[in-house]
Short mmCIF file of C-alpha atoms (C1' of nucleotides) in Angstrom, two decimals:
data_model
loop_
_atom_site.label_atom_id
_atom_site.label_comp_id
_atom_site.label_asym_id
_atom_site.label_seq_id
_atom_site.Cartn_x
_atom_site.Cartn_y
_atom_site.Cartn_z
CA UNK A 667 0.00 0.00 0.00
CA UNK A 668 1.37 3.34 -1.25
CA UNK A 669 2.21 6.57 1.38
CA UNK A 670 -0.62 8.41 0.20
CA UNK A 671 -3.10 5.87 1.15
CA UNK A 672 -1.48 5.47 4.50
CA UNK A 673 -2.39 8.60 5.36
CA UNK A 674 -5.96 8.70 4.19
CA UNK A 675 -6.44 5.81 6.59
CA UNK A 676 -4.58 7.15 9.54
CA UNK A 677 -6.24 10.64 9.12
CA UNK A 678 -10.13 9.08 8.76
CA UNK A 679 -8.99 7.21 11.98
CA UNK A 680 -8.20 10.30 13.82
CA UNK A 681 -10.69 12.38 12.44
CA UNK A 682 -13.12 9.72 13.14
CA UNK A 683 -12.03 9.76 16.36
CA UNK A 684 -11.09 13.71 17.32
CA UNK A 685 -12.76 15.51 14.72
CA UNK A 686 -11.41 17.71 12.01
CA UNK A 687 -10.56 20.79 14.29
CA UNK A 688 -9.35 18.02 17.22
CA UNK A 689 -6.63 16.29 14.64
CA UNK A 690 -3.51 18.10 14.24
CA UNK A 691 -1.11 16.99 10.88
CA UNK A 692 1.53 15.63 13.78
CA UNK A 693 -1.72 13.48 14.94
CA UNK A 694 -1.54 12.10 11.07
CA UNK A 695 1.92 11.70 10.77
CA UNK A 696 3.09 10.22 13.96
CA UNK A 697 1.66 7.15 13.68
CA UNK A 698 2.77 6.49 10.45
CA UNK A 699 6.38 7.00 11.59
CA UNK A 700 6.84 9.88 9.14
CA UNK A 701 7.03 14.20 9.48
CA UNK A 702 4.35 15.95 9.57
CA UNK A 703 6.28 18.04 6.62
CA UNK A 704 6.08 14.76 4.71
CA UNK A 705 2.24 15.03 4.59
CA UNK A 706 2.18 17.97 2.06
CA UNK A 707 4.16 15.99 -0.79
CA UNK A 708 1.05 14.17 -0.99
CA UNK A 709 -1.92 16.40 -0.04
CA UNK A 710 -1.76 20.36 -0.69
CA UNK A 711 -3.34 21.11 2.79
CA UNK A 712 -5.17 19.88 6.03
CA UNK A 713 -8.08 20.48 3.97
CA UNK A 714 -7.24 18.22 1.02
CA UNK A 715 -7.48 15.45 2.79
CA UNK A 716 -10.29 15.70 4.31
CA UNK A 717 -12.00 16.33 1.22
CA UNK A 718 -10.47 13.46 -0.31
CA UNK A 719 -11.42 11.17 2.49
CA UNK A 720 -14.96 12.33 1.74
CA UNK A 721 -14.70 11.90 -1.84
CA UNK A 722 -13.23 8.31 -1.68
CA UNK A 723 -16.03 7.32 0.87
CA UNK A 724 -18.62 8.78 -1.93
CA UNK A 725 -17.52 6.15 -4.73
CA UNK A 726 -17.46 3.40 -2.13
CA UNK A 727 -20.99 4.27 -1.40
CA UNK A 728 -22.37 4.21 -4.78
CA UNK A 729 -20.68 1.11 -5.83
CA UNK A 730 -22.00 -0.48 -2.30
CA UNK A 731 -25.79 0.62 -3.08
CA UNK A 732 -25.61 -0.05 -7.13
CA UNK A 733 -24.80 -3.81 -6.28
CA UNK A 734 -27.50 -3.98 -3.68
CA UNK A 735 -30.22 -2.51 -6.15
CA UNK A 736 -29.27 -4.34 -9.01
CA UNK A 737 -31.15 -6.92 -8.30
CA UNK A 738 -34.93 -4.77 -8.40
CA UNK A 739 -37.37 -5.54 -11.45
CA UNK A 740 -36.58 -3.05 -14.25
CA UNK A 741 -40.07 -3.31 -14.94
CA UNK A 742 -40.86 -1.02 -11.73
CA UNK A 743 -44.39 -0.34 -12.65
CA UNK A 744 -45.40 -3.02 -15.13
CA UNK A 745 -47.68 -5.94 -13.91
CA UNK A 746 -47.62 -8.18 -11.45
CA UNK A 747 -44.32 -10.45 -12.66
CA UNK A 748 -44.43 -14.00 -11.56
CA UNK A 749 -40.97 -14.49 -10.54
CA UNK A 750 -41.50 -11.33 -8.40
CA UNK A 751 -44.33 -12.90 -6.47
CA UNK A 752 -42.27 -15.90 -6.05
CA UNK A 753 -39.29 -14.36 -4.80
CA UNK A 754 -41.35 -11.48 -2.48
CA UNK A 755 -44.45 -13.46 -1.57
CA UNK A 756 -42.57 -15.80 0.78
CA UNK A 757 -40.66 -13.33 2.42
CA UNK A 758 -41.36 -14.06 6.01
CA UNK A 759 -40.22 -12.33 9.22
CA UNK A 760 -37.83 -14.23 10.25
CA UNK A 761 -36.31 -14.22 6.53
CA UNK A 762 -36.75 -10.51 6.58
CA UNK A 763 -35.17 -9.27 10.05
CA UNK A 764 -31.96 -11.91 9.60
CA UNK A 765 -31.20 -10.03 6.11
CA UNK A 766 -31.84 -6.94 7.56
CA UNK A 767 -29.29 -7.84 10.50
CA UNK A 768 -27.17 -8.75 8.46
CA UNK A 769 -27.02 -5.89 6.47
CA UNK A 770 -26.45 -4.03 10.20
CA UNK A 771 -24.24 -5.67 11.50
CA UNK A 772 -21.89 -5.42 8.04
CA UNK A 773 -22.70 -1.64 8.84
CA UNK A 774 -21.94 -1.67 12.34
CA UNK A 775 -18.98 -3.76 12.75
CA UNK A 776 -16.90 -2.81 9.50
CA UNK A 777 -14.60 -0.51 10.34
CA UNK A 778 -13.91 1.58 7.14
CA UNK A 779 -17.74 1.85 7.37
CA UNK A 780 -17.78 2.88 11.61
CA UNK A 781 -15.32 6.11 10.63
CA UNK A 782 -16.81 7.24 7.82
CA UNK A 783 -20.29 6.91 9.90
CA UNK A 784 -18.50 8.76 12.80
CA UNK A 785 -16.59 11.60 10.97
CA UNK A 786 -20.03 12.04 8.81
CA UNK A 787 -22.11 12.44 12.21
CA UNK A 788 -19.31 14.68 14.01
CA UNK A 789 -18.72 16.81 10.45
CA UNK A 790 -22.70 17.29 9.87
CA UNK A 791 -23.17 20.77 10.72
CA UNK A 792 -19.66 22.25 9.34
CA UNK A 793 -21.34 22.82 5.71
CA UNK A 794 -24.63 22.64 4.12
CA UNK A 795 -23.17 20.09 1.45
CA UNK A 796 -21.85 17.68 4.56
CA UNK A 797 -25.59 18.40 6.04
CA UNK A 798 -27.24 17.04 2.47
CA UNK A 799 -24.66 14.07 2.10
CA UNK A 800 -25.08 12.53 5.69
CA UNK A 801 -29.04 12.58 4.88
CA UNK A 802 -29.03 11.50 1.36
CA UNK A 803 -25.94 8.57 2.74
CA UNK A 804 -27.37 7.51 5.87
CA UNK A 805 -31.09 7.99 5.45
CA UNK A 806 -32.39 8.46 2.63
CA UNK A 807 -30.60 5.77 0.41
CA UNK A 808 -31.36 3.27 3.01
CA UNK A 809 -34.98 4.41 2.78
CA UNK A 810 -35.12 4.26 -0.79
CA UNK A 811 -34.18 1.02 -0.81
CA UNK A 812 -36.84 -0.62 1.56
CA UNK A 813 -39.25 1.87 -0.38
CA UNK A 814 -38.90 -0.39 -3.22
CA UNK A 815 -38.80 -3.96 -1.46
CA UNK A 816 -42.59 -2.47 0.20
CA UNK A 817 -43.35 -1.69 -3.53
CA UNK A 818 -43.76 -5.23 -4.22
CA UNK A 819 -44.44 -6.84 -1.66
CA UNK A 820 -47.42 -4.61 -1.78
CA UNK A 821 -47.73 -5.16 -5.09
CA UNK A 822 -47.83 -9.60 -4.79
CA UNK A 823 -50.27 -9.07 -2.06
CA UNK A 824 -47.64 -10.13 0.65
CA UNK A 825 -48.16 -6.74 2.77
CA UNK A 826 -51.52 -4.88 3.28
CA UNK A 827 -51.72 -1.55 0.77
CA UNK A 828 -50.16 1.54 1.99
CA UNK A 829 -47.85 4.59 1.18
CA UNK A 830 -44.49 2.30 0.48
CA UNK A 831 -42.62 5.33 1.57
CA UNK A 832 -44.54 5.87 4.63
CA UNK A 833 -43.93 2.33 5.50
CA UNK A 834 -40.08 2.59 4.90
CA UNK A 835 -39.35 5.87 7.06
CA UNK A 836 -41.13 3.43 9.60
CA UNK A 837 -39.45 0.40 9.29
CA UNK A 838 -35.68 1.87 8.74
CA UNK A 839 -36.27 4.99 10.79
CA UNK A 840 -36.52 2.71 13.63
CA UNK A 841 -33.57 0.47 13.00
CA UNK A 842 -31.40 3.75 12.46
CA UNK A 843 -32.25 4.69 15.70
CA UNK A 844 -30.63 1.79 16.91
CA UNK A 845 -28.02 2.16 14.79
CA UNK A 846 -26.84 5.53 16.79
CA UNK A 847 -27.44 3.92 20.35
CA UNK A 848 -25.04 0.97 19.00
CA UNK A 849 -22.85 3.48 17.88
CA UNK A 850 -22.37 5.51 20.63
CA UNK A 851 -22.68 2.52 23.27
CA UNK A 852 -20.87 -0.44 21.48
CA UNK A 853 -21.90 -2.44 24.52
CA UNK A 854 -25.78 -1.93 24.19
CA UNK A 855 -25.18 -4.01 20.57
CA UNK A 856 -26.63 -7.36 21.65
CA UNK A 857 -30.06 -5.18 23.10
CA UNK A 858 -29.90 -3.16 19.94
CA UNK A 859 -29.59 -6.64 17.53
CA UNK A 860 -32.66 -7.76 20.02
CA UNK A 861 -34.92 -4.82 19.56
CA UNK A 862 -34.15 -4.90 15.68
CA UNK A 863 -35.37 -8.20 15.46
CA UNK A 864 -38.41 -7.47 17.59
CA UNK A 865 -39.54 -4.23 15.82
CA UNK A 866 -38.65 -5.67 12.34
CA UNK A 867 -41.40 -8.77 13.60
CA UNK A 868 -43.83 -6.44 15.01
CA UNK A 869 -43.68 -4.62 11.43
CA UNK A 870 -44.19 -7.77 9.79
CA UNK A 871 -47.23 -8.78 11.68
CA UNK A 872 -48.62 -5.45 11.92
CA UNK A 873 -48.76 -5.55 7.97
CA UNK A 874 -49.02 -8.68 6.96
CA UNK A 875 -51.63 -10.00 4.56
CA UNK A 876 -51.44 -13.77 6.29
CA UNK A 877 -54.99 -13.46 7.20
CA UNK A 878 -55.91 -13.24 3.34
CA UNK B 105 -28.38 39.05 32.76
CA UNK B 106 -25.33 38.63 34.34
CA UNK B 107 -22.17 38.14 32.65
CA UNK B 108 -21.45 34.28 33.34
CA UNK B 109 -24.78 33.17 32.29
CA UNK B 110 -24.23 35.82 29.22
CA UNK B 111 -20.74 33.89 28.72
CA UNK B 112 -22.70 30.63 28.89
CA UNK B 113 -25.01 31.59 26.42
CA UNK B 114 -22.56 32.94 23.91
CA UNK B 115 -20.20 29.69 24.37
CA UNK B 116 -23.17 27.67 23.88
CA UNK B 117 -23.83 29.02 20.90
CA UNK B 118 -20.05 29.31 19.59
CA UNK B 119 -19.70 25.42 20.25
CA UNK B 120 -23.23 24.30 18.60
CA UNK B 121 -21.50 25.64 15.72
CA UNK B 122 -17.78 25.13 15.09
CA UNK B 123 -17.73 22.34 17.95
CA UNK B 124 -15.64 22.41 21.42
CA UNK B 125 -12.38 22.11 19.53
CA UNK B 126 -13.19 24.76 16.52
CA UNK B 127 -13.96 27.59 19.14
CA UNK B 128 -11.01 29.54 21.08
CA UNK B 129 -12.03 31.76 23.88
CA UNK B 130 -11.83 34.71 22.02
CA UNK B 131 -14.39 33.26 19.88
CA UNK B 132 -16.58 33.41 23.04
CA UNK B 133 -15.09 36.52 24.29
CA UNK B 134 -15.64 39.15 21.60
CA UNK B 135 -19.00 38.83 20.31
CA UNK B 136 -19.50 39.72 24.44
CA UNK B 137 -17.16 43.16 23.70
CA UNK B 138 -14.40 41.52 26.36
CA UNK B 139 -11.53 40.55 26.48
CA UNK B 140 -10.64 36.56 26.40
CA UNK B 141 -9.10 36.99 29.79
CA UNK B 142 -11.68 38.12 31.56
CA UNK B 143 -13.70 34.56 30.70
CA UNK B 144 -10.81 33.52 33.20
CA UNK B 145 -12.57 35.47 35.93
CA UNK B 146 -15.82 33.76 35.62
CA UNK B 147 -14.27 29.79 34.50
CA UNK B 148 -11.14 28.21 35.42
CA UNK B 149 -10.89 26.98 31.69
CA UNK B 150 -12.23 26.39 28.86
CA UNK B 151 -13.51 22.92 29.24
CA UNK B 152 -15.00 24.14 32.63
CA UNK B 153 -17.09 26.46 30.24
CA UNK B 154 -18.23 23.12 28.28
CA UNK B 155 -19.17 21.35 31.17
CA UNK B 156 -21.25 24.14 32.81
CA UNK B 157 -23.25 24.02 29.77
CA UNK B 158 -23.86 20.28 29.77
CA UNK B 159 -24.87 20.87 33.85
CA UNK B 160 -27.18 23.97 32.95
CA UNK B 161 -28.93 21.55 30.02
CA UNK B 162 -29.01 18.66 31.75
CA UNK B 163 -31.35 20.35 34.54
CA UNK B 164 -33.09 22.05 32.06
CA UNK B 165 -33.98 18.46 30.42
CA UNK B 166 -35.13 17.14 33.93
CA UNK B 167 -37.60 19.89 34.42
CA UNK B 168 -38.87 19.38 31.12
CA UNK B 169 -39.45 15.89 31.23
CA UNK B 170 -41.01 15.94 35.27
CA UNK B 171 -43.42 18.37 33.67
CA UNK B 172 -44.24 16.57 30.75
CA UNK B 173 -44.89 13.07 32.73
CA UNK B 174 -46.39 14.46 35.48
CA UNK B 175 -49.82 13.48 33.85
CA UNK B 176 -49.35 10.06 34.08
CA UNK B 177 -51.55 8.10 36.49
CA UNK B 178 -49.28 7.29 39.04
CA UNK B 179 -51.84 3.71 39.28
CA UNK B 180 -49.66 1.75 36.46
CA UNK B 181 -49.94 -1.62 36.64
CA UNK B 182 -53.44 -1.14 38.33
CA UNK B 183 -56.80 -2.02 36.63
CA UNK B 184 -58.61 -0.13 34.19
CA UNK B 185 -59.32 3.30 35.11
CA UNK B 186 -62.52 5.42 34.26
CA UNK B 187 -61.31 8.70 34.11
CA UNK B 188 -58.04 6.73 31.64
CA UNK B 189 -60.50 5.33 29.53
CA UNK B 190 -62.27 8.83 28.94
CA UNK B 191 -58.95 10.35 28.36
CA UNK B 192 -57.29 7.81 26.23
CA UNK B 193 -60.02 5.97 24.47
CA UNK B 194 -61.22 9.39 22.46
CA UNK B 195 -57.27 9.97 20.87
CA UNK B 196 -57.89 10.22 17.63
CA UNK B 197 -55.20 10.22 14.71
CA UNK B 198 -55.59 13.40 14.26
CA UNK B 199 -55.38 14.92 17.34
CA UNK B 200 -52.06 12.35 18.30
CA UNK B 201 -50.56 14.01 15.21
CA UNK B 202 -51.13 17.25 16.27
CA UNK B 203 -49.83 16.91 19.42
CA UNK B 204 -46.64 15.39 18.10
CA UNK B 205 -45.65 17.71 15.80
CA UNK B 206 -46.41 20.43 18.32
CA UNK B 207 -43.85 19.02 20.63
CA UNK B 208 -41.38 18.64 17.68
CA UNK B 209 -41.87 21.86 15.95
CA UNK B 210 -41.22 23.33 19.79
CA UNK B 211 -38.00 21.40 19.81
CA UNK B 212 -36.94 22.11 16.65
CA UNK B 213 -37.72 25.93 16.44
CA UNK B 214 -36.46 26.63 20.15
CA UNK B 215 -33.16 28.24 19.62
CA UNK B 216 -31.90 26.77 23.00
CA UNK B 217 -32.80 23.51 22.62
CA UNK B 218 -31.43 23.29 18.89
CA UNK B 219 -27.87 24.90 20.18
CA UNK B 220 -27.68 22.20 22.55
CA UNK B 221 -29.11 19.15 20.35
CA UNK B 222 -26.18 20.29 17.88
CA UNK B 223 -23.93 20.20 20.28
CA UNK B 224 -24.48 17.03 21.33
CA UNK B 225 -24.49 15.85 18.47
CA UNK B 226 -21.05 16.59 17.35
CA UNK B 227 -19.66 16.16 20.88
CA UNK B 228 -21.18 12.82 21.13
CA UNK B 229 -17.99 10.92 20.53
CA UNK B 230 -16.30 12.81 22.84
CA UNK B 231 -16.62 10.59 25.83
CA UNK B 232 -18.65 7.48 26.74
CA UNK B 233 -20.26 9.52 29.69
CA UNK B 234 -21.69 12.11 26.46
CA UNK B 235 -23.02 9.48 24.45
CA UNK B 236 -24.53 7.75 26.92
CA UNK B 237 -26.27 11.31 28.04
CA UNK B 238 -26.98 11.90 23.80
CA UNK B 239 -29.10 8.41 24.16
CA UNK B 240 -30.96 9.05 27.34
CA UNK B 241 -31.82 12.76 26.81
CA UNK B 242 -33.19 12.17 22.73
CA UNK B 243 -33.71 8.71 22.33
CA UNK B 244 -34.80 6.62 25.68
CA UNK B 245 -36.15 9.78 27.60
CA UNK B 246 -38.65 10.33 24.72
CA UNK B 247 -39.43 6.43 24.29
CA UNK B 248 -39.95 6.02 28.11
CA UNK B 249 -42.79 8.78 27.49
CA UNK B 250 -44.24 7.32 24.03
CA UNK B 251 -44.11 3.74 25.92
CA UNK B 252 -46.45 4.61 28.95
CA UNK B 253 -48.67 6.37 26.39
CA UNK B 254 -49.02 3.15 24.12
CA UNK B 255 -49.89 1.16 27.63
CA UNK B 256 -52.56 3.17 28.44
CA UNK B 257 -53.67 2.93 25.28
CA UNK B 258 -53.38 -0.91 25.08
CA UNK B 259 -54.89 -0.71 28.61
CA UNK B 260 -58.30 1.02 27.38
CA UNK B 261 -58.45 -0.70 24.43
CA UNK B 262 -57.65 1.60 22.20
CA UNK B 263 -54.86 -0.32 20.11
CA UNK B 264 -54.04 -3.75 19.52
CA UNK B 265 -51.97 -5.81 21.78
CA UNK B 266 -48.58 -5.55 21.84
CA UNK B 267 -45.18 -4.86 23.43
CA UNK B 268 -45.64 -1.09 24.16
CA UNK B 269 -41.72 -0.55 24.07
CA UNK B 270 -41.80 -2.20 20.62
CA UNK B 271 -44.67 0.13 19.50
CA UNK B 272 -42.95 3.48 21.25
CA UNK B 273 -39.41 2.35 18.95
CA UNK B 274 -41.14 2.50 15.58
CA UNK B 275 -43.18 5.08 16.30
CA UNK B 276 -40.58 7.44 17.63
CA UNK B 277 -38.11 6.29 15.88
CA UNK B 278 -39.61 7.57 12.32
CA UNK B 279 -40.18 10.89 14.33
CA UNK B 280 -36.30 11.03 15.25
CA UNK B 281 -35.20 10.19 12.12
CA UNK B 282 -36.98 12.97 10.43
CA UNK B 283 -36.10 15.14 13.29
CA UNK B 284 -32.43 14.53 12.55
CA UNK B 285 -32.99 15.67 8.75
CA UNK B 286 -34.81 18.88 9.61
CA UNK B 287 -31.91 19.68 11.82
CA UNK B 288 -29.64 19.44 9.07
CA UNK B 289 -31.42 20.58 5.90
CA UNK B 290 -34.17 23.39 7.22
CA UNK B 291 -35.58 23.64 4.07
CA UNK B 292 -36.89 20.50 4.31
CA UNK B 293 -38.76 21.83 7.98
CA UNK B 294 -41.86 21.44 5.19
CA UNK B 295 -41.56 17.83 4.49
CA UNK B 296 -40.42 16.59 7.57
CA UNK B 297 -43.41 17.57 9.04
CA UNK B 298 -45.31 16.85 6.40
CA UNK B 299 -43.99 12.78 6.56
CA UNK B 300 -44.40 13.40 10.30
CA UNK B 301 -47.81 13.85 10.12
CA UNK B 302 -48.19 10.63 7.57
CA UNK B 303 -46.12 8.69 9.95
CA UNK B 304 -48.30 9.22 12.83
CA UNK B 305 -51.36 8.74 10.51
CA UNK B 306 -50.26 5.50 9.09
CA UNK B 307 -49.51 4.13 12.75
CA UNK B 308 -52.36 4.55 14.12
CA UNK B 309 -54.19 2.76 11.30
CA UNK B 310 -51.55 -0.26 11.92
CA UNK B 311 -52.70 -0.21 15.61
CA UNK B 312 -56.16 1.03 15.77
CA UNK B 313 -58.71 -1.05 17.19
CA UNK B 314 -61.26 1.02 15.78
CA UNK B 315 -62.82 -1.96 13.31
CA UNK B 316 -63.48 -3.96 16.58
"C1'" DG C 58 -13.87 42.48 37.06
"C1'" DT C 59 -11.89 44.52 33.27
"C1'" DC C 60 -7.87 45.54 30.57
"C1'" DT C 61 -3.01 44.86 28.04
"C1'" DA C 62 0.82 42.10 27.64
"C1'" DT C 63 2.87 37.93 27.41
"C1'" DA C 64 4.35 33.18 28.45
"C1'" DG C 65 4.75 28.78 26.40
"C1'" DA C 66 2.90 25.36 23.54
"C1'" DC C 67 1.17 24.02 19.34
"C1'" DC C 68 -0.84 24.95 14.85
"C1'" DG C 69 -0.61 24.70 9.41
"C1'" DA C 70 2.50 25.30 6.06
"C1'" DT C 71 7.19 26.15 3.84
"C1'" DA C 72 12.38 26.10 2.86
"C1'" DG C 73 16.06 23.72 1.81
"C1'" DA C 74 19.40 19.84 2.62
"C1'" DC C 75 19.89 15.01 1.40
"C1'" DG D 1071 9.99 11.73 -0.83
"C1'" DT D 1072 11.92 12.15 3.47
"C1'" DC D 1073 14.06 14.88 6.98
"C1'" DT D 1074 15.10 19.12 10.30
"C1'" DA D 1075 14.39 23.75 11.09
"C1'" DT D 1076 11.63 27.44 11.05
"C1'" DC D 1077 8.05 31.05 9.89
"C1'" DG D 1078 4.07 33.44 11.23
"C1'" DG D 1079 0.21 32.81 13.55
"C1'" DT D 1080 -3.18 31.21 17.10
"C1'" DC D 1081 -4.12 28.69 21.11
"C1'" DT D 1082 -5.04 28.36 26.44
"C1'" DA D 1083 -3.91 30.40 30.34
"C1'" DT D 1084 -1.57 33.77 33.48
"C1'" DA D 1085 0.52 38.24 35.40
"C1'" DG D 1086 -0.16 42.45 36.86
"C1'" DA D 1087 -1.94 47.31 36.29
"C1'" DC D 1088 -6.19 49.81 37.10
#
DNA sequence: GTCTATAGACCGATAGAC
DNA sequence: GTCTATCGGTCTATAGAC
């Protein structure tokens, strides 16, 4: 691994950690063994690496959520598919809350993912644009996402009819809540995982078309 | 006003902003037309300044949340109540929704109660002790409150049967979520409260017992 | 309780040797 | 591309006059 991308790692970790303002360039440097002077033959400024940080984090994000949507029907509003109400109509709860854990705990435990998560939530306020990207990132990409899984299960008949987007803010909105408790108290993650599972069951049953 | 409460106020608002690390005393001092040296008179230090803040708030909080509970019957595990039935039994969608978003467009508009809520926010890494505070003050605090609600509500008859901590998560966690996004992006105060208002809608037509 | 002045450390960034 | 040395500036905090 070249210098350059060293120091993009060490610096996420501290900013991650102290914030932008709280990390000096010695902070960056030190640990990777090298002088602080060395920093700006790769990076024009304190700055420039932050931004870059932010930038690299931005492709990783959009190549992480194209894979996970490639898999929706291109036919988004055509008729009801057959292979679509095999694959959604047995979705149960149990299948549903041990994919979404899954997907959590990824998120939770990864660590490239846990600093860019931190830095994002510490760095929200210092510009409008940071503001925008944290939402879009962290809400509503996630939201988008379950928007269109509700889509068809509404559309197969597995879930009663409702707003699908009204039904994702309250399904994820829930399990990002948990998300930030498990963030900022790593050691309430098993009661976290636990109330996941329960809310993601309560959704189920609470819109369930079983009773069909 | 007297100058250390004016000092309070000022450094409250410097640090909701550009964070404990991002704001010098002078920062604090001049907007008050003194001199950074005279802080010195009123606080040993600058991190005694912080601190003083989190004190003031976290009294602040209590207050607010002994007045806000203080409804409750104090009868909780007891048998069905009269007077709980005609209070809970006639909430309506409607009025539920109402009285959420008049709580949240309180908090939200409140210009010391957003300073602080920032600063939490971007401070909430800074130690365990303020993350665990971040959790109990805007997460448990208000789904300790929505919980006792749902049990009455359960109680009476009003809703289906079902864990009320379950129900309080998904119900206030949609409201934090959106909370968290009209912090960052005020123009979209609008739609926040306008998915607000769905949320609460589409919840109490999951829960309801009004077809029984 | 305010000021000016300053100590002493550290900051981001640069110069120049190797 | 690394180092040491350093610049010019800001930081927290203090000293001492008024």
């Amino acid at each position: 691994m070249n210098t350059k991308e060293l120091i993009l790692e060490e610096a996420l970790k501290q900013f991650s950690q102290k914030g932008y303002d709280g990390t000096s360039m010695s902070d960056i440097a030190h640990p990777l063994g090298i002088s602080k002077a060395a920093l700006y033959k790769h990076f024009e400024s304190k700055q420039q690496i932050f931004d870059e940080i932010i930038a690299q984090s931005e492709e990783n994000y959009k190549d992480f959520f194209e894979k996970l949507t490639v898999h929706f029907p291109e036919h988004d509003e055509a008729e009801i598919n057959a292979e679509d109400v095999e694959y959604y109509g047995k979705i149960s709860a149990e299948g549903l809350s041990e994919s979404v854990l899954t997907f959590v705990r990824f998120f939770m435990s990864d660590e490239y993912s846990r600093r860019v998560r931190r830095m994002f939530t510490i760095s929200q306020f210092q510009s409008a644009e940071l503001g925008a990207m944290y939402t879009r990132r962290y809400i509503d990409s996630m939201m988008g996402y379950d928007e269109r899984i509700f889509k068809q299960l509404i559309k197969v008949g597995a879930i009663k009819k409702g707003d699908p987007k009204v039904l994702a803010a309250m399904f994820c909105g829930t399990v990002i809540m948990y998300m930030g408790i498990w963030d900022r108290e790593p050691d309430r993650a098993k009661e976290c995982e636990k109330a996941i599972r329960e809310h993601v069951e309560q959704f189920f049953l609470m819109t369930s078309n079983g009773e069909k």
